[in-house]
PDB file of C-alpha atoms in Angstrom:
ATOM      1  CA  VAL A1354       9.995  -4.723 -17.862  1.00 64.00           C
ATOM      2  CA  ALA A1355      11.992  -1.544 -17.535  1.00 74.00           C
ATOM      3  CA  MET A1356      11.261   1.573 -15.551  1.00 78.00           C
ATOM      4  CA  GLU A1357      12.672   5.065 -15.662  1.00 85.00           C
ATOM      5  CA  PHE A1358      15.275   5.804 -12.990  1.00 89.00           C
ATOM      6  CA  VAL A1359      13.896   8.601 -10.825  1.00 90.00           C
ATOM      7  CA  GLU A1360      16.551  10.632  -9.047  1.00 94.00           C
ATOM      8  CA  GLY A1361      15.221  11.542  -5.610  1.00 96.00           C
ATOM      9  CA  GLY A1362      13.455   9.720  -2.810  1.00 96.00           C
ATOM     10  CA  THR A1363      10.096   8.346  -1.829  1.00 97.00           C
ATOM     11  CA  LEU A1364       7.080   9.702  -0.058  1.00 97.00           C
ATOM     12  CA  ARG A1365       8.170   7.454   2.845  1.00 97.00           C
ATOM     13  CA  ASP A1366      11.458   9.373   3.052  1.00 97.00           C
ATOM     14  CA  PHE A1367       9.504  12.647   3.127  1.00 97.00           C
ATOM     15  CA  VAL A1368       7.080  11.429   5.809  1.00 96.00           C
ATOM     16  CA  ASP A1369       9.846   9.971   7.978  1.00 95.00           C
ATOM     17  CA  ALA A1370      11.841  13.208   7.831  1.00 95.00           C
ATOM     18  CA  GLY A1371       8.919  14.926   9.592  1.00 91.00           C
ATOM     19  CA  GLY A1372       8.544  18.588  10.408  1.00 91.00           C
ATOM     20  CA  HIS A1373       6.743  19.475   7.172  1.00 93.00           C
ATOM     21  CA  ASP A1374       4.052  22.077   6.806  1.00 94.00           C
ATOM     22  CA  HIS A1375       0.682  20.400   6.228  1.00 96.00           C
ATOM     23  CA  ARG A1376       0.228  22.354   2.969  1.00 97.00           C
ATOM     24  CA  GLU A1377       3.435  20.829   1.584  1.00 96.00           C
ATOM     25  CA  THR A1378       2.307  17.353   2.658  1.00 97.00           C
ATOM     26  CA  LEU A1379      -1.132  17.834   1.114  1.00 98.00           C
ATOM     27  CA  ALA A1380       0.401  19.112  -2.145  1.00 97.00           C
ATOM     28  CA  LEU A1381       2.559  15.993  -2.519  1.00 97.00           C
ATOM     29  CA  PHE A1382      -0.318  13.679  -1.650  1.00 98.00           C
ATOM     30  CA  ARG A1383      -2.573  15.517  -4.091  1.00 98.00           C
ATOM     31  CA  LYS A1384      -0.087  14.784  -6.876  1.00 97.00           C
ATOM     32  CA  ALA A1385       0.154  11.142  -5.749  1.00 97.00           C
ATOM     33  CA  GLY A1386      -3.641  10.977  -5.672  1.00 97.00           C
ATOM     34  CA  GLU A1387      -3.784  12.334  -9.216  1.00 97.00           C
ATOM     35  CA  GLY A1388      -1.388   9.579 -10.289  1.00 95.00           C
ATOM     36  CA  LEU A1389      -3.491   6.942  -8.571  1.00 96.00           C
ATOM     37  CA  ALA A1390      -6.647   8.379 -10.182  1.00 95.00           C
ATOM     38  CA  ALA A1391      -4.914   8.229 -13.595  1.00 94.00           C
ATOM     39  CA  ALA A1392      -4.170   4.539 -13.006  1.00 94.00           C
ATOM     40  CA  HIS A1393      -7.833   3.988 -12.152  1.00 95.00           C
ATOM     41  CA  ARG A1394      -8.943   5.806 -15.322  1.00 95.00           C
ATOM     42  CA  ALA A1395      -6.574   3.527 -17.259  1.00 94.00           C
ATOM     43  CA  GLY A1396      -8.359   0.534 -15.739  1.00 94.00           C
ATOM     44  CA  LEU A1397      -5.797  -0.467 -13.088  1.00 93.00           C
ATOM     45  CA  ILE A1398      -6.202  -1.160  -9.388  1.00 93.00           C
ATOM     46  CA  HIS A1399      -2.826  -0.703  -7.658  1.00 93.00           C
ATOM     47  CA  ARG A1400      -3.551  -2.961  -4.626  1.00 91.00           C
ATOM     48  CA  ASP A1401      -0.430  -1.888  -2.693  1.00 93.00           C
ATOM     49  CA  PHE A1402      -0.513   1.902  -2.381  1.00 95.00           C
ATOM     50  CA  LYS A1403       1.806   3.112   0.398  1.00 96.00           C
ATOM     51  CA  PRO A1404       4.382   5.896   0.842  1.00 97.00           C
ATOM     52  CA  GLU A1405       7.227   3.586  -0.229  1.00 96.00           C
ATOM     53  CA  ASN A1406       5.527   3.201  -3.621  1.00 95.00           C
ATOM     54  CA  VAL A1407       5.450   6.920  -4.431  1.00 97.00           C
ATOM     55  CA  LEU A1408       8.599   8.385  -5.965  1.00 96.00           C
ATOM     56  CA  LEU A1409       9.505  12.032  -5.399  1.00 97.00           C
ATOM     57  CA  GLY A1410      11.806  13.180  -8.148  1.00 96.00           C
ATOM     58  CA  ASP A1411      14.405  15.864  -7.579  1.00 96.00           C
ATOM     59  CA  ASP A1412      12.709  17.600 -10.521  1.00 95.00           C
ATOM     60  CA  GLY A1413       9.454  17.946  -8.538  1.00 93.00           C
ATOM     61  CA  ARG A1414       7.587  15.089 -10.184  1.00 95.00           C
ATOM     62  CA  VAL A1415       5.532  12.749  -8.000  1.00 96.00           C
ATOM     63  CA  GLN A1416       5.053   9.264  -9.443  1.00 95.00           C
ATOM     64  CA  VAL A1417       3.065   6.312  -8.181  1.00 95.00           C
ATOM     65  CA  ALA A1418       5.265   3.246  -8.692  1.00 93.00           C
ATOM     66  CA  ASP A1419       5.453  -0.502  -8.053  1.00 90.00           C
ATOM     67  CA  PHE A1420       2.456  -1.873  -9.894  1.00 87.00           C
ATOM     68  CA  GLY A1421       3.648  -5.417  -9.173  1.00 83.00           C
ATOM     69  CA  LEU A1422       0.343  -6.364  -7.551  1.00 86.00           C
ATOM     70  CA  ALA A1423      -1.832  -4.265  -9.870  1.00 86.00           C
ATOM     71  CA  ARG A1424      -4.860  -5.813 -11.463  1.00 87.00           C
ATOM     72  CA  ASN A1425      -6.834  -4.674 -14.493  1.00 89.00           C
ATOM     73  CA  THR A1426     -10.364  -3.644 -13.544  1.00 81.00           C
ATOM     74  CA  ASP A1427     -11.614  -6.194 -16.091  1.00 75.00           C
ATOM     75  CA  ASP A1428     -10.404  -8.730 -13.517  1.00 66.00           C
ATOM     76  CA  ALA A1429     -12.123  -6.870 -10.655  1.00 49.00           C
ATOM     77  CA  SER A1430     -14.488  -9.758 -10.028  1.00 49.00           C
ATOM     78  CA  MET A1431     -11.436 -11.823  -9.097  1.00 46.00           C
ATOM     79  CA  SER A1432     -10.850 -11.606  -5.369  1.00 50.00           C
ATOM     80  CA  THR A1433      -7.435 -11.371  -3.784  1.00 51.00           C
ATOM     81  CA  SER A1434      -7.782 -14.958  -2.635  1.00 48.00           C
ATOM     82  CA  ASP A1435      -7.960 -16.076  -6.288  1.00 47.00           C
ATOM     83  CA  ASP A1436      -4.417 -14.851  -6.989  1.00 47.00           C
ATOM     84  CA  ARG A1437      -1.679 -17.358  -7.653  1.00 39.00           C
ATOM     85  CA  ARG A1438       1.386 -15.326  -6.665  1.00 39.00           C
ATOM     86  CA  SER A1439       3.598 -17.023  -4.142  1.00 32.00           C
ATOM     87  CA  VAL A1440       6.484 -16.212  -1.849  1.00 32.00           C
ATOM     88  CA  SER A1441       8.421 -18.307   0.607  1.00 30.00           C
ATOM     89  CA  LEU A1442       7.848 -17.738   4.302  1.00 28.00           C
ATOM     90  CA  GLU A1443      11.522 -16.847   4.654  1.00 32.00           C
ATOM     91  CA  GLU A1444      11.004 -13.939   2.253  1.00 34.00           C
ATOM     92  CA  LEU A1445       8.254 -12.548   4.475  1.00 33.00           C
ATOM     93  CA  GLY A1446      10.787 -11.587   7.131  1.00 36.00           C
ATOM     94  CA  ARG A1447      10.655 -12.077  10.854  1.00 31.00           C
ATOM     95  CA  SER A1448       9.132  -9.988  13.637  1.00 33.00           C
ATOM     96  CA  HIS A1449       7.186 -10.459  16.858  1.00 29.00           C
ATOM     97  CA  ASP A1450       3.872  -9.957  15.009  1.00 33.00           C
ATOM     98  CA  ASP A1451       2.312 -13.390  14.427  1.00 31.00           C
ATOM     99  CA  LEU A1452      -0.128 -14.106  11.645  1.00 30.00           C
ATOM    100  CA  SER A1453      -1.589 -17.379  10.525  1.00 28.00           C
ATOM    101  CA  ILE A1454      -1.095 -17.852   6.779  1.00 28.00           C
ATOM    102  CA  SER A1455      -2.746 -20.745   4.984  1.00 29.00           C
ATOM    103  CA  GLY A1456      -2.808 -22.826   8.133  1.00 30.00           C
ATOM    104  CA  SER A1457       0.812 -22.272   9.120  1.00 32.00           C
ATOM    105  CA  ARG A1458       2.334 -19.901  11.682  1.00 35.00           C
ATOM    106  CA  SER A1459       4.626 -17.231  10.372  1.00 41.00           C
ATOM    107  CA  SER A1460       5.988 -13.933  11.593  1.00 43.00           C
ATOM    108  CA  VAL A1461       4.900 -11.004   9.439  1.00 44.00           C
ATOM    109  CA  SER A1462       5.394  -7.326  10.213  1.00 43.00           C
ATOM    110  CA  LEU A1463       2.875  -4.624   9.377  1.00 45.00           C
ATOM    111  CA  SER A1464       5.152  -3.391   6.596  1.00 48.00           C
ATOM    112  CA  SER A1465       5.745  -6.832   5.046  1.00 48.00           C
ATOM    113  CA  ARG A1466       4.191  -7.427   1.651  1.00 48.00           C
ATOM    114  CA  VAL A1467       2.232 -10.659   1.948  1.00 46.00           C
ATOM    115  CA  THR A1468       1.727 -12.476  -1.326  1.00 43.00           C
ATOM    116  CA  GLN A1469       1.562 -16.142  -0.450  1.00 44.00           C
ATOM    117  CA  THR A1470      -0.874 -18.254  -2.456  1.00 42.00           C
ATOM    118  CA  GLY A1471      -4.253 -18.262  -0.746  1.00 44.00           C
ATOM    119  CA  ALA A1472      -3.323 -15.316   1.489  1.00 51.00           C
ATOM    120  CA  PHE A1473      -4.118 -11.651   1.201  1.00 54.00           C
ATOM    121  CA  LEU A1474      -2.013  -9.407  -1.021  1.00 67.00           C
ATOM    122  CA  GLY A1475      -0.566  -6.071  -0.041  1.00 76.00           C
ATOM    123  CA  THR A1476       1.033  -4.383   2.923  1.00 85.00           C
ATOM    124  CA  PRO A1477      -1.092  -4.993   6.045  1.00 86.00           C
ATOM    125  CA  ALA A1478      -0.701  -1.492   7.543  1.00 88.00           C
ATOM    126  CA  TYR A1479      -2.290   0.029   4.397  1.00 91.00           C
ATOM    127  CA  MET A1480      -4.761  -2.676   3.374  1.00 88.00           C
ATOM    128  CA  SER A1481      -8.487  -2.149   3.054  1.00 88.00           C
ATOM    129  CA  PRO A1482     -10.933  -4.399   4.909  1.00 87.00           C
ATOM    130  CA  GLU A1483     -11.844  -6.192   1.673  1.00 86.00           C
ATOM    131  CA  GLN A1484      -8.174  -7.025   1.082  1.00 86.00           C
ATOM    132  CA  PHE A1485      -7.958  -8.658   4.515  1.00 81.00           C
ATOM    133  CA  ARG A1486     -11.126 -10.630   3.768  1.00 81.00           C
ATOM    134  CA  GLY A1487      -9.858 -11.702   0.350  1.00 83.00           C
ATOM    135  CA  GLY A1488     -12.819  -9.928  -1.241  1.00 83.00           C
ATOM    136  CA  GLU A1489     -13.273  -8.127  -4.517  1.00 86.00           C
ATOM    137  CA  LEU A1490     -11.182  -4.987  -4.902  1.00 88.00           C
ATOM    138  CA  ASP A1491     -11.798  -1.788  -6.820  1.00 90.00           C
ATOM    139  CA  ASP A1492     -10.539   1.784  -6.863  1.00 92.00           C
ATOM    140  CA  LYS A1493     -12.083   2.398  -3.434  1.00 94.00           C
ATOM    141  CA  SER A1494      -9.644  -0.147  -1.977  1.00 92.00           C
ATOM    142  CA  ASP A1495      -6.759   1.974  -3.262  1.00 95.00           C
ATOM    143  CA  GLN A1496      -8.438   5.121  -1.919  1.00 96.00           C
ATOM    144  CA  PHE A1497      -8.611   3.502   1.524  1.00 94.00           C
ATOM    145  CA  SER A1498      -4.868   2.797   1.392  1.00 95.00           C
ATOM    146  CA  PHE A1499      -4.228   6.358   0.196  1.00 97.00           C
ATOM    147  CA  ALA A1500      -6.237   7.759   3.129  1.00 97.00           C
ATOM    148  CA  ILE A1501      -4.249   5.690   5.645  1.00 95.00           C
ATOM    149  CA  ALA A1502      -0.970   6.978   4.162  1.00 97.00           C
ATOM    150  CA  LEU A1503      -2.211  10.580   4.221  1.00 97.00           C
ATOM    151  CA  TRP A1504      -3.410  10.293   7.835  1.00 96.00           C
ATOM    152  CA  GLU A1505      -0.046   8.859   8.818  1.00 94.00           C
ATOM    153  CA  ALA A1506       1.770  11.738   7.111  1.00 96.00           C
ATOM    154  CA  LEU A1507      -0.385  14.436   8.704  1.00 96.00           C
ATOM    155  CA  TYR A1508      -0.700  13.033  12.229  1.00 94.00           C
ATOM    156  CA  GLU A1509       2.538  11.013  12.523  1.00 91.00           C
ATOM    157  CA  GLU A1510       0.626   7.891  13.526  1.00 88.00           C
ATOM    158  CA  ARG A1511      -1.571   5.364  11.798  1.00 85.00           C
ATOM    159  CA  PRO A1512      -5.340   5.866  12.043  1.00 84.00           C
ATOM    160  CA  PHE A1513      -6.095   2.422  13.473  1.00 81.00           C
ATOM    161  CA  ALA A1514      -4.798   0.886  16.665  1.00 77.00           C
ATOM    162  CA  GLY A1515      -3.114  -2.464  16.323  1.00 71.00           C
ATOM    163  CA  SER A1516       0.443  -3.623  16.048  1.00 71.00           C
ATOM    164  CA  THR A1517      -0.207  -6.889  14.211  1.00 68.00           C
ATOM    165  CA  PRO A1518      -1.905  -7.705  10.922  1.00 67.00           C
ATOM    166  CA  ASN A1519      -4.555  -9.717  12.799  1.00 66.00           C
ATOM    167  CA  ALA A1520      -5.384  -6.689  14.959  1.00 63.00           C
ATOM    168  CA  LEU A1521      -5.870  -4.553  11.850  1.00 67.00           C
ATOM    169  CA  ALA A1522      -8.035  -7.084  10.020  1.00 67.00           C
ATOM    170  CA  PHE A1523     -11.294  -5.577  11.175  1.00 61.00           C
TER     171      PHE A1523
END
């Protein structure tokens, strides 16, 4: 698989730089939302939408990227717990945030992508409730993640209290 090299940064870089007018922020997110909607029209659920996965080209283009966890909507009846992707616990990284994964204890940060077999898939800080439950996902799951990212960009904080994945798994 090959992807175009996009000269520029990410929506995360933009958000972290701060000090932006809300109209500029909304304009970039609108373009990202249009890209996400195009993926949905093409029959794809992204399943890991977050500012790091939106490329901002120096040429003004905004592109939703990293479809590594994407699923075709024909597979929508498959829940996240049915996936067979795996990753070693060492690859998950270490932090003070504890989370029980498949019966073992591991340290996972809110920005870690969790893809262990039998565990939820995605980035906990941006995951929808159905992703935490291992339920069926659809375009509304991506819209939930989009809304969290937009809130974070506008208000410089996440919309839900909680500093661990378990605390966010409402």
